[in-house]
Short mmCIF file of C-alpha atoms and ligand atoms in Angstrom, two decimals:
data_model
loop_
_atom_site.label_atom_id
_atom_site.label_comp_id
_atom_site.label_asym_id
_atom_site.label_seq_id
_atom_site.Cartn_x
_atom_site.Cartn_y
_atom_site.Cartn_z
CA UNK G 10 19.32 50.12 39.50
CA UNK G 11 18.65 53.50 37.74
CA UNK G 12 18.30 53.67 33.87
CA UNK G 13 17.89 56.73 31.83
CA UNK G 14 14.62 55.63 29.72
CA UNK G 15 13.73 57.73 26.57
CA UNK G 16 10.44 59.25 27.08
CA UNK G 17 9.84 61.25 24.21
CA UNK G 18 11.65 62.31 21.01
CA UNK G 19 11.06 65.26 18.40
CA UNK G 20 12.67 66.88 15.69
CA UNK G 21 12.56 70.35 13.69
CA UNK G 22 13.82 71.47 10.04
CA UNK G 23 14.20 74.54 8.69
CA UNK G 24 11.76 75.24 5.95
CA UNK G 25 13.63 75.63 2.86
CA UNK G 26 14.96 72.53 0.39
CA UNK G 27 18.30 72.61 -1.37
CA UNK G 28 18.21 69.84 -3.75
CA UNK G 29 21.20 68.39 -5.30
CA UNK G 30 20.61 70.02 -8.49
CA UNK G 31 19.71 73.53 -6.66
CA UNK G 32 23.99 73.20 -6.33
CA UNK G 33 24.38 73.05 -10.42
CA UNK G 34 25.77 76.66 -11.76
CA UNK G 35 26.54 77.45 -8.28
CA UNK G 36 29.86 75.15 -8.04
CA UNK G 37 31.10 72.95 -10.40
CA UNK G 38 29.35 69.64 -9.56
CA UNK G 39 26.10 67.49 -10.43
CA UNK G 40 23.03 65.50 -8.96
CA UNK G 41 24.96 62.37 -9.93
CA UNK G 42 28.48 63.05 -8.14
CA UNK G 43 26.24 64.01 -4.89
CA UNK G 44 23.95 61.00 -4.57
CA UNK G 45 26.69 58.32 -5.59
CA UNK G 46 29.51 59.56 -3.95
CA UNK G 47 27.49 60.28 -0.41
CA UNK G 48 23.55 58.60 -1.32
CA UNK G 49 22.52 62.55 -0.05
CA UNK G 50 19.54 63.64 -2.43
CA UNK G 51 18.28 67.29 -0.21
CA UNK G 52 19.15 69.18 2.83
CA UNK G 53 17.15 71.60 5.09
CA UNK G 54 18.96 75.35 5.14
CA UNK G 55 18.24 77.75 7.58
CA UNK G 56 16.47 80.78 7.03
CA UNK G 57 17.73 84.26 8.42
CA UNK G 58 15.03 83.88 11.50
CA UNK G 59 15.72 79.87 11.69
CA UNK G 60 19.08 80.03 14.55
CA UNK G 61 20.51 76.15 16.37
CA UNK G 62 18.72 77.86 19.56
CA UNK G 63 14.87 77.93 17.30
CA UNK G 64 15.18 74.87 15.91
CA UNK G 65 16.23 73.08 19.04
CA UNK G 66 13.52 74.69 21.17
CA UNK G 67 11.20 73.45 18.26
CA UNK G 68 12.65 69.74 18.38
CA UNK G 69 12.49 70.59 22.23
CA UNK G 70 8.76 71.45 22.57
CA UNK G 71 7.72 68.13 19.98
CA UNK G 72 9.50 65.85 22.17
CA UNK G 73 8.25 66.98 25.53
CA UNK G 74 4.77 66.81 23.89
CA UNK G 75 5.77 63.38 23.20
CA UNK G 76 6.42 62.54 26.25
CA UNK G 77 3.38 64.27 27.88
CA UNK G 78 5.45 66.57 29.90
CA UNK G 79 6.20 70.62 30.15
CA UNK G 80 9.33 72.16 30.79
CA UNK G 81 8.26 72.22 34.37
CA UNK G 82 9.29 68.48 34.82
CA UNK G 83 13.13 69.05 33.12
CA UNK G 84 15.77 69.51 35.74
CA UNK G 85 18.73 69.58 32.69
CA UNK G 86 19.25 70.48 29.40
CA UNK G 87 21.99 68.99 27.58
CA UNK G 88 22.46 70.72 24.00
CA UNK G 89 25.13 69.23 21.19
CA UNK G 90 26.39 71.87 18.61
CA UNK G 91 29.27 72.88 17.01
CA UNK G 92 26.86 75.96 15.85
CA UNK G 93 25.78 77.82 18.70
CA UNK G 94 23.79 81.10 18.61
CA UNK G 95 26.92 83.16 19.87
CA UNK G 96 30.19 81.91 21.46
CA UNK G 97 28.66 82.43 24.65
CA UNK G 98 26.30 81.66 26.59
CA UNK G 99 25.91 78.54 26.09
CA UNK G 100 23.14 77.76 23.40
CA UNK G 101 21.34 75.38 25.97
CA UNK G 102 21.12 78.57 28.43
CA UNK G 103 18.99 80.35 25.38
CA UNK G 104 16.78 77.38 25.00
CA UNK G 105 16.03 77.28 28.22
CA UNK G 106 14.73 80.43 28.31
CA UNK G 107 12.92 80.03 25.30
CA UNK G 108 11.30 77.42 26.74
CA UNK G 109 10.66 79.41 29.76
CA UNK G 110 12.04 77.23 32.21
CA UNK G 111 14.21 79.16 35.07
CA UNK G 112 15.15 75.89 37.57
CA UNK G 113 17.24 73.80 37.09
CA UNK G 114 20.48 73.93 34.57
CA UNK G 115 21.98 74.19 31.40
CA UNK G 116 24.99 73.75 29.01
CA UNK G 117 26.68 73.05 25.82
CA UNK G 118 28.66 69.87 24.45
CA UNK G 119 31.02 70.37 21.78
CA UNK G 120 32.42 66.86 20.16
CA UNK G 121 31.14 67.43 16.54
CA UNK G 122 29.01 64.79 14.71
CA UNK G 123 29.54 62.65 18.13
CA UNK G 124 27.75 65.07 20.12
CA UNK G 125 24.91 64.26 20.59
CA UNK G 126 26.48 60.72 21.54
CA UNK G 127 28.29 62.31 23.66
CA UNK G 128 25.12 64.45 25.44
CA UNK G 129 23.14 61.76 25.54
CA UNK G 130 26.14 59.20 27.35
CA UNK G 131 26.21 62.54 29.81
CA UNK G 132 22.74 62.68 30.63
CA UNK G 133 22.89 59.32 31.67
CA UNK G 134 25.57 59.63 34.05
CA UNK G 135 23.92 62.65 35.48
CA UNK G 136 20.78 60.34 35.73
CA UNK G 137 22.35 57.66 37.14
CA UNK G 138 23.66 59.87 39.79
CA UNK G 139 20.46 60.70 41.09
CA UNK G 140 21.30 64.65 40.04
CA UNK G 141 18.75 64.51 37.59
CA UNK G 142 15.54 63.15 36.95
CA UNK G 143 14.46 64.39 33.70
CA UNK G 144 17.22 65.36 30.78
CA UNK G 145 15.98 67.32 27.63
CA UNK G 146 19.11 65.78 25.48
CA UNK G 147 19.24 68.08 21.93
CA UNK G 148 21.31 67.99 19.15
CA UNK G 149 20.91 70.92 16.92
CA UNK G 150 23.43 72.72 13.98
CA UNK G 151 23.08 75.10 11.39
CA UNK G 152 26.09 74.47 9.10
CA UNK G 153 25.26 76.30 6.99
CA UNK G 154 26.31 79.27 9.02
CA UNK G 155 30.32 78.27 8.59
CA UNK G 156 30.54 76.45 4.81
CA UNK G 157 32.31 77.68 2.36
CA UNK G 158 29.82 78.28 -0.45
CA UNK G 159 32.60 78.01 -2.95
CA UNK G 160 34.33 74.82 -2.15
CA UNK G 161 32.45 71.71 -3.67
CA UNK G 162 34.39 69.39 -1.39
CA UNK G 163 32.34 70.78 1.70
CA UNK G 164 29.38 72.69 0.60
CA UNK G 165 27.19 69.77 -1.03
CA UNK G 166 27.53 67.54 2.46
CA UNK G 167 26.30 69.28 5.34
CA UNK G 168 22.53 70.60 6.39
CA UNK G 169 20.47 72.25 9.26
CA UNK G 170 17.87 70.54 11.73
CA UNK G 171 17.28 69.92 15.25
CA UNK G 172 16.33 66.57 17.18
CA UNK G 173 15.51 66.15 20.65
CA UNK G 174 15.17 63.29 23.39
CA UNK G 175 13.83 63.15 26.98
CA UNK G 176 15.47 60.92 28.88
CA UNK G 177 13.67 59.86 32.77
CA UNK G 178 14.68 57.56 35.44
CA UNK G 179 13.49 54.61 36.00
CA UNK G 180 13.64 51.43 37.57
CA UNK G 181 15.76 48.42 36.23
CA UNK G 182 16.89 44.91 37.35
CA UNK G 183 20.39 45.80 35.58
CA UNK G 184 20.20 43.24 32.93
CA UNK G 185 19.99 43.64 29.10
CA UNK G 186 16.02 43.11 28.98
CA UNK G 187 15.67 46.78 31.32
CA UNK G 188 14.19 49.71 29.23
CA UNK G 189 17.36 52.88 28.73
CA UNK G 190 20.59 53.03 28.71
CA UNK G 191 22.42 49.83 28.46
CA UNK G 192 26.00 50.45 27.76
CA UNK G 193 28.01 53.47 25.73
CA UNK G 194 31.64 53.95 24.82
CA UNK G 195 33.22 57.39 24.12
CA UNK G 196 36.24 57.80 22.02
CA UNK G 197 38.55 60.94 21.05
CA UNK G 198 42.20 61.03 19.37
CA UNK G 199 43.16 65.02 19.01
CA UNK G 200 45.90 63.72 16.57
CA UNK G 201 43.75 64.08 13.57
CA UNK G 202 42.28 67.77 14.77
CA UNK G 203 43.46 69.14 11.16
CA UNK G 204 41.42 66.54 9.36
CA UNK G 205 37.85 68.17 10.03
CA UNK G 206 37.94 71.43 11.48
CA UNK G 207 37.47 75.61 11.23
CA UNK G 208 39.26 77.50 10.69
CA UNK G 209 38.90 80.42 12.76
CA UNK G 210 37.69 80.98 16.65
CA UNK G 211 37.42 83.33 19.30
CA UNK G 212 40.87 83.00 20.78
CA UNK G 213 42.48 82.65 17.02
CA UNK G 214 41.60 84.49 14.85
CA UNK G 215 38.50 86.17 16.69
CA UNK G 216 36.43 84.96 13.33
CA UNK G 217 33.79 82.08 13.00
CA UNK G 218 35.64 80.45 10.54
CA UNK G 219 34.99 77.96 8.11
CA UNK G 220 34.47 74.23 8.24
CA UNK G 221 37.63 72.28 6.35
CA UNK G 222 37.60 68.80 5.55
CA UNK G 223 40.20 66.39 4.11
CA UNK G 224 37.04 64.17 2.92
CA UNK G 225 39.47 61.03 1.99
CA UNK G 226 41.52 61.02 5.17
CA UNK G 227 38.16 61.23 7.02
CA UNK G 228 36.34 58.42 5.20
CA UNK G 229 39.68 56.30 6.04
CA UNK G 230 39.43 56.26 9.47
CA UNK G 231 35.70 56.56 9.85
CA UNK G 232 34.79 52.48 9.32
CA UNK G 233 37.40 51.21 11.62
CA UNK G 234 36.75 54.08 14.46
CA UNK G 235 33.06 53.09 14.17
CA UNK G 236 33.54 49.56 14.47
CA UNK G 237 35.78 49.51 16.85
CA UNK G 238 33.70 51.35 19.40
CA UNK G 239 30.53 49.14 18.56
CA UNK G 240 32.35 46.16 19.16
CA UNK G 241 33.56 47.54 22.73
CA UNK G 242 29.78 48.90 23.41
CA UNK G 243 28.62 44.94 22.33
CA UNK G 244 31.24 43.31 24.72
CA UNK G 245 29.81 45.30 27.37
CA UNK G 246 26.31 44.46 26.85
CA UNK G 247 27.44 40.66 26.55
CA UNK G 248 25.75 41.06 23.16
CA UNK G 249 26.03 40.32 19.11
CA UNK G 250 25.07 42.51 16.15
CA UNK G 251 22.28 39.99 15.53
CA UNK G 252 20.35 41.24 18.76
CA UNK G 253 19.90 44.18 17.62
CA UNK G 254 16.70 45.64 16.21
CA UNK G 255 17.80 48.76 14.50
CA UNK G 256 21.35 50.50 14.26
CA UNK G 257 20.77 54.20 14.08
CA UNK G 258 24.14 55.32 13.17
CA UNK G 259 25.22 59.32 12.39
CA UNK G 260 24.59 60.42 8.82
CA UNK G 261 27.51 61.51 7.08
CA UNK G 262 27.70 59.50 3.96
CA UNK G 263 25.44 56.36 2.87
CA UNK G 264 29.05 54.49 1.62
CA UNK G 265 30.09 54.68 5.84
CA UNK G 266 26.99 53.37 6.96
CA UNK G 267 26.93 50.45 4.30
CA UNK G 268 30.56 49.49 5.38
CA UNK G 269 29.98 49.93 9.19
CA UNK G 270 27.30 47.64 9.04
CA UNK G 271 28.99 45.25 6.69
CA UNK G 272 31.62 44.81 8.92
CA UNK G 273 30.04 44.55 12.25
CA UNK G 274 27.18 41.50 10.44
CA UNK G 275 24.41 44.44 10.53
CA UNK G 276 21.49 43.80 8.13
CA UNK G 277 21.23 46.19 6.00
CA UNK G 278 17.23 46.47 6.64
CA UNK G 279 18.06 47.26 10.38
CA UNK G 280 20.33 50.66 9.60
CA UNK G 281 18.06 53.93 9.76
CA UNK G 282 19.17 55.77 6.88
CA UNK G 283 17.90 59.27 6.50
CA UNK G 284 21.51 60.74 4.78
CA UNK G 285 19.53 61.15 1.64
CA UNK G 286 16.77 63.83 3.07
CA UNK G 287 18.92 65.62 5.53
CA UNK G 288 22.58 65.58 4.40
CA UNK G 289 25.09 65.37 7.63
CA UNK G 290 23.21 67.73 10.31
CA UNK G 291 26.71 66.47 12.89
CA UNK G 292 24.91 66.53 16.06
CA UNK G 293 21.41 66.35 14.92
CA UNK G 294 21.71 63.36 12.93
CA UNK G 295 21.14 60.90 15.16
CA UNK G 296 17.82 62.51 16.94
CA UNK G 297 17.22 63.40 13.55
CA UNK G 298 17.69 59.77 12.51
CA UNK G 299 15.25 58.54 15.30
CA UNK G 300 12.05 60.82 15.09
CA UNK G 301 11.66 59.61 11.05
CA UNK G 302 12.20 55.81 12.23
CA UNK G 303 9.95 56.45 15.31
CA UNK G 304 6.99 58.40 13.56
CA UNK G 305 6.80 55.75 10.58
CA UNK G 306 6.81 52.94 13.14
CA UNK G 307 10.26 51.44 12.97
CA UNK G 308 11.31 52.00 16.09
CA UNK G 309 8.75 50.50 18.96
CA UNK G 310 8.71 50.16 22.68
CA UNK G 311 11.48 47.53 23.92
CA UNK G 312 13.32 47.17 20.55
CA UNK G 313 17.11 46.87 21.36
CA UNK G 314 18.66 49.93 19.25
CA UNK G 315 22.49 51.27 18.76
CA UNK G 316 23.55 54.70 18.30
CA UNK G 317 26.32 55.45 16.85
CA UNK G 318 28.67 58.61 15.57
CA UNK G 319 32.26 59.78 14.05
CA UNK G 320 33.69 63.19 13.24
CA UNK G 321 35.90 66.11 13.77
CA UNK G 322 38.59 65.87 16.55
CA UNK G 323 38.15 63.13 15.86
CA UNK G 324 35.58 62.09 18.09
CA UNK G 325 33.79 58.93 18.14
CA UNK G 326 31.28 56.37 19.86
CA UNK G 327 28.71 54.19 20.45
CA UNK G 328 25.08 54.03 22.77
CA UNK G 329 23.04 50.97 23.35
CA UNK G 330 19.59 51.59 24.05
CA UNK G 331 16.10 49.93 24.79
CA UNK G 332 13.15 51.83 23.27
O1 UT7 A 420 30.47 63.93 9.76
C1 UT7 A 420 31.84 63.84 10.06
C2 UT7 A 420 32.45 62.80 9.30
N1 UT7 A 420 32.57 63.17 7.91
C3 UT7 A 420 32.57 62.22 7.04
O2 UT7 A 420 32.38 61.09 7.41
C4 UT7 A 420 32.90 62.51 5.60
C5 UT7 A 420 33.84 61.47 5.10
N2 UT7 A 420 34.21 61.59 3.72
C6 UT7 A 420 33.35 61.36 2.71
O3 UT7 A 420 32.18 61.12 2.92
C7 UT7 A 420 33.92 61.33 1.32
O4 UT7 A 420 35.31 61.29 1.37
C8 UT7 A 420 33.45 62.52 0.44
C9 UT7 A 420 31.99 62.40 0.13
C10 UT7 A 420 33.75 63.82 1.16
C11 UT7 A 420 34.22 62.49 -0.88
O5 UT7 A 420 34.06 61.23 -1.53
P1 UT7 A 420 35.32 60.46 -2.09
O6 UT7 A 420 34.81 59.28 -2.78
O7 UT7 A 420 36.27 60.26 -0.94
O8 UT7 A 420 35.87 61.47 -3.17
P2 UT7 A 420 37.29 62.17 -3.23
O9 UT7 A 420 37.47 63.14 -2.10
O10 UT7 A 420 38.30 61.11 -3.38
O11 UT7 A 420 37.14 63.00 -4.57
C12 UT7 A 420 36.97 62.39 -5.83
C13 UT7 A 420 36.94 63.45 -6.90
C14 UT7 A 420 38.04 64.49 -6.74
O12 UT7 A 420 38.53 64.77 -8.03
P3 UT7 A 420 39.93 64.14 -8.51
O13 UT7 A 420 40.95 64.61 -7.53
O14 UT7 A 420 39.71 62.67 -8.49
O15 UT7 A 420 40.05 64.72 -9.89
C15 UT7 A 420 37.33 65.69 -6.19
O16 UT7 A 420 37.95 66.90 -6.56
O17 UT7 A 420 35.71 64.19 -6.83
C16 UT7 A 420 35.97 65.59 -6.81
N3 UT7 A 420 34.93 66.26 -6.07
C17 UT7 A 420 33.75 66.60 -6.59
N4 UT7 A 420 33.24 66.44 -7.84
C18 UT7 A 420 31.98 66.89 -8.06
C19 UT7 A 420 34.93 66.63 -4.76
N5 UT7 A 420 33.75 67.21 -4.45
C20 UT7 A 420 33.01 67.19 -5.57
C21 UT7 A 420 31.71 67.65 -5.86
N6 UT7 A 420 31.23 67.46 -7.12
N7 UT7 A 420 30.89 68.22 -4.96
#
């Protein structure tokens, strides 16, 4: 059967730091509240010339040099932001060109901090399909663009990056052992839209908007929703948590990952936990998460490895992988 097999992977930040303590005399909060509340210690923030279409053309370009290939050998792109460059067209379109590919197509996803869950469960099935051979799957926000700089609730948890797979079919026998894609389950319940959202939009209030977050009501949900759709991606596998090799979940707050992992009998040494350098990047999290455990040697060749993510809508799943 056909499997979607990661070929490459790549990342990009945005140059500047904001450490916790850059936050101090700008709202009322501390170092101390940040890191023990959410174990974040820094986040990238764009620059004026850094834009969600730069930085994922720059997480783009390191994972196609990863993979030894050139834009040439992409057929689809397959960006996930909340962030894009301009309502439309779609982000993806303007990477793309960037990239100076003209074949082949493509678009935007939009489920939040599951997005890039989401693009990547989407790139398989396109894959699969035969439609595509070669997926450049992104995730890439700039959050900074819609915080509100004056609410301390918000302000101190988000960040900017890019992070970047390419996915290639393959060959597999359709068991567990087979390099890719193994098994993913996708999850959305619009009854809790008001918990994380903006509040503006093109056919609202024709503004961007900021982001608004009842932090609480989110962190209630998020364990359960997370382990829920693990367990469902481990039935289908036929596996248990103690197969895995690593658990690369999305980066939102160090306390969610701790009590995910808890719950589901994940060892603590096995979660990829990069919360503290990046803040939540949503969408890029997860590729974010991946190029730090790949370049320090974490992550190898045929190590079985779980993605997971949780956020506005809400939205929420779960993709099982061999490196
Ligand atoms: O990526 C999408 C998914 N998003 C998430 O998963 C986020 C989920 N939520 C969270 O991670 C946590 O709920 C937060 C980190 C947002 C907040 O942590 P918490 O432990 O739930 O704190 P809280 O909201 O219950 O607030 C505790 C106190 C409040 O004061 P009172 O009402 O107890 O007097 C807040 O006003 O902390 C206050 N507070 C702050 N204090 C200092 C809120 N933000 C800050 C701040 N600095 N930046």
């Amino acid at each position: 059967m056909i499997r979607s097999i990661v070929r490459g992977v790549g990342s990009s930040l945005p140059r500047r730091i904001m450490k916790n303590a850059d936050f101090e005399g700008v709202v009322e909060t501390s170092d101390e509240w940040i890191a023990q509340r959410t174990g974040i210690r820094q986040r990238h923030i764009a620059s004026d010339d850094e834009t969600t279409a730069s930085l994922g053309e720059a997480a783009a370009r390191v994972a196609l040099a990863d993979a030894g290939l050139t834009p040439a050998d992409i057929d689809l792109i397959v960006l996930a932001t909340s962030t894009p460059n301009n309502t439309f067209p779609a982000t993806a379109v303007e990477i793309q060109n960037r990239l100076g590919m003209h074949h082949g197509f493509a678009f935007d996803m939009q489920a939040v901090c599951s997005g890039f869950v989401y693009a990547v469960t989407t790139a398989d099935l396109y894959i699969r399909s035969g439609m595509a051979k070669r997926v450049l799957v992104i995730g890439s926000e700039t959050f900074s663009r819609i915080l509100d700089w004056n609410d301390r609730s918000t302000c101190v948890l988000f960040g900017d990056g890019a992070g970047a797979l390419v996915l290639e079919a393959g060959e597999g026998e359709g068991t567990i052992a087979d390099r890719g894609i193994l098994a993913a389950s996708l999850r959305s319940d619009g009854v809790h839209k008001d918990k994380l959202y903006v509040d503006g939009g093109p056919s609202t209030t024709g503004t961007v908007g900021h982001l608004r977050m009842e932090g609480r009501e989110v962190f209630k949900h998020a364990v359960g929703m997370i382990t829920d759709v693990i367990e469902a991606t481990f039935a289908q596998a036929g596996i248990t948590a103690e197969d895995l090799d690593w658990f690369v979940p999305h980066q939102a707050n160090k306390r969610i990952i701790d009590a995910s992992a808890k719950k589901l009998g994940i060892a603590e040494e096995k979660a990829v936990v990069t919360v503290n350098l990046h803040g939540n990047t949503s969408a890029a999290s997860v590729p974010l998460a991946l190029s730090v455990a790949v370049a320090d040697g974490r992550i190898k060749k045929g190590d079985l490895v779980l993605l997971e993510a949780m956020g506005g809508g809400f939205t929420w799943g779960a993709v099982l992988l061999r490196w």
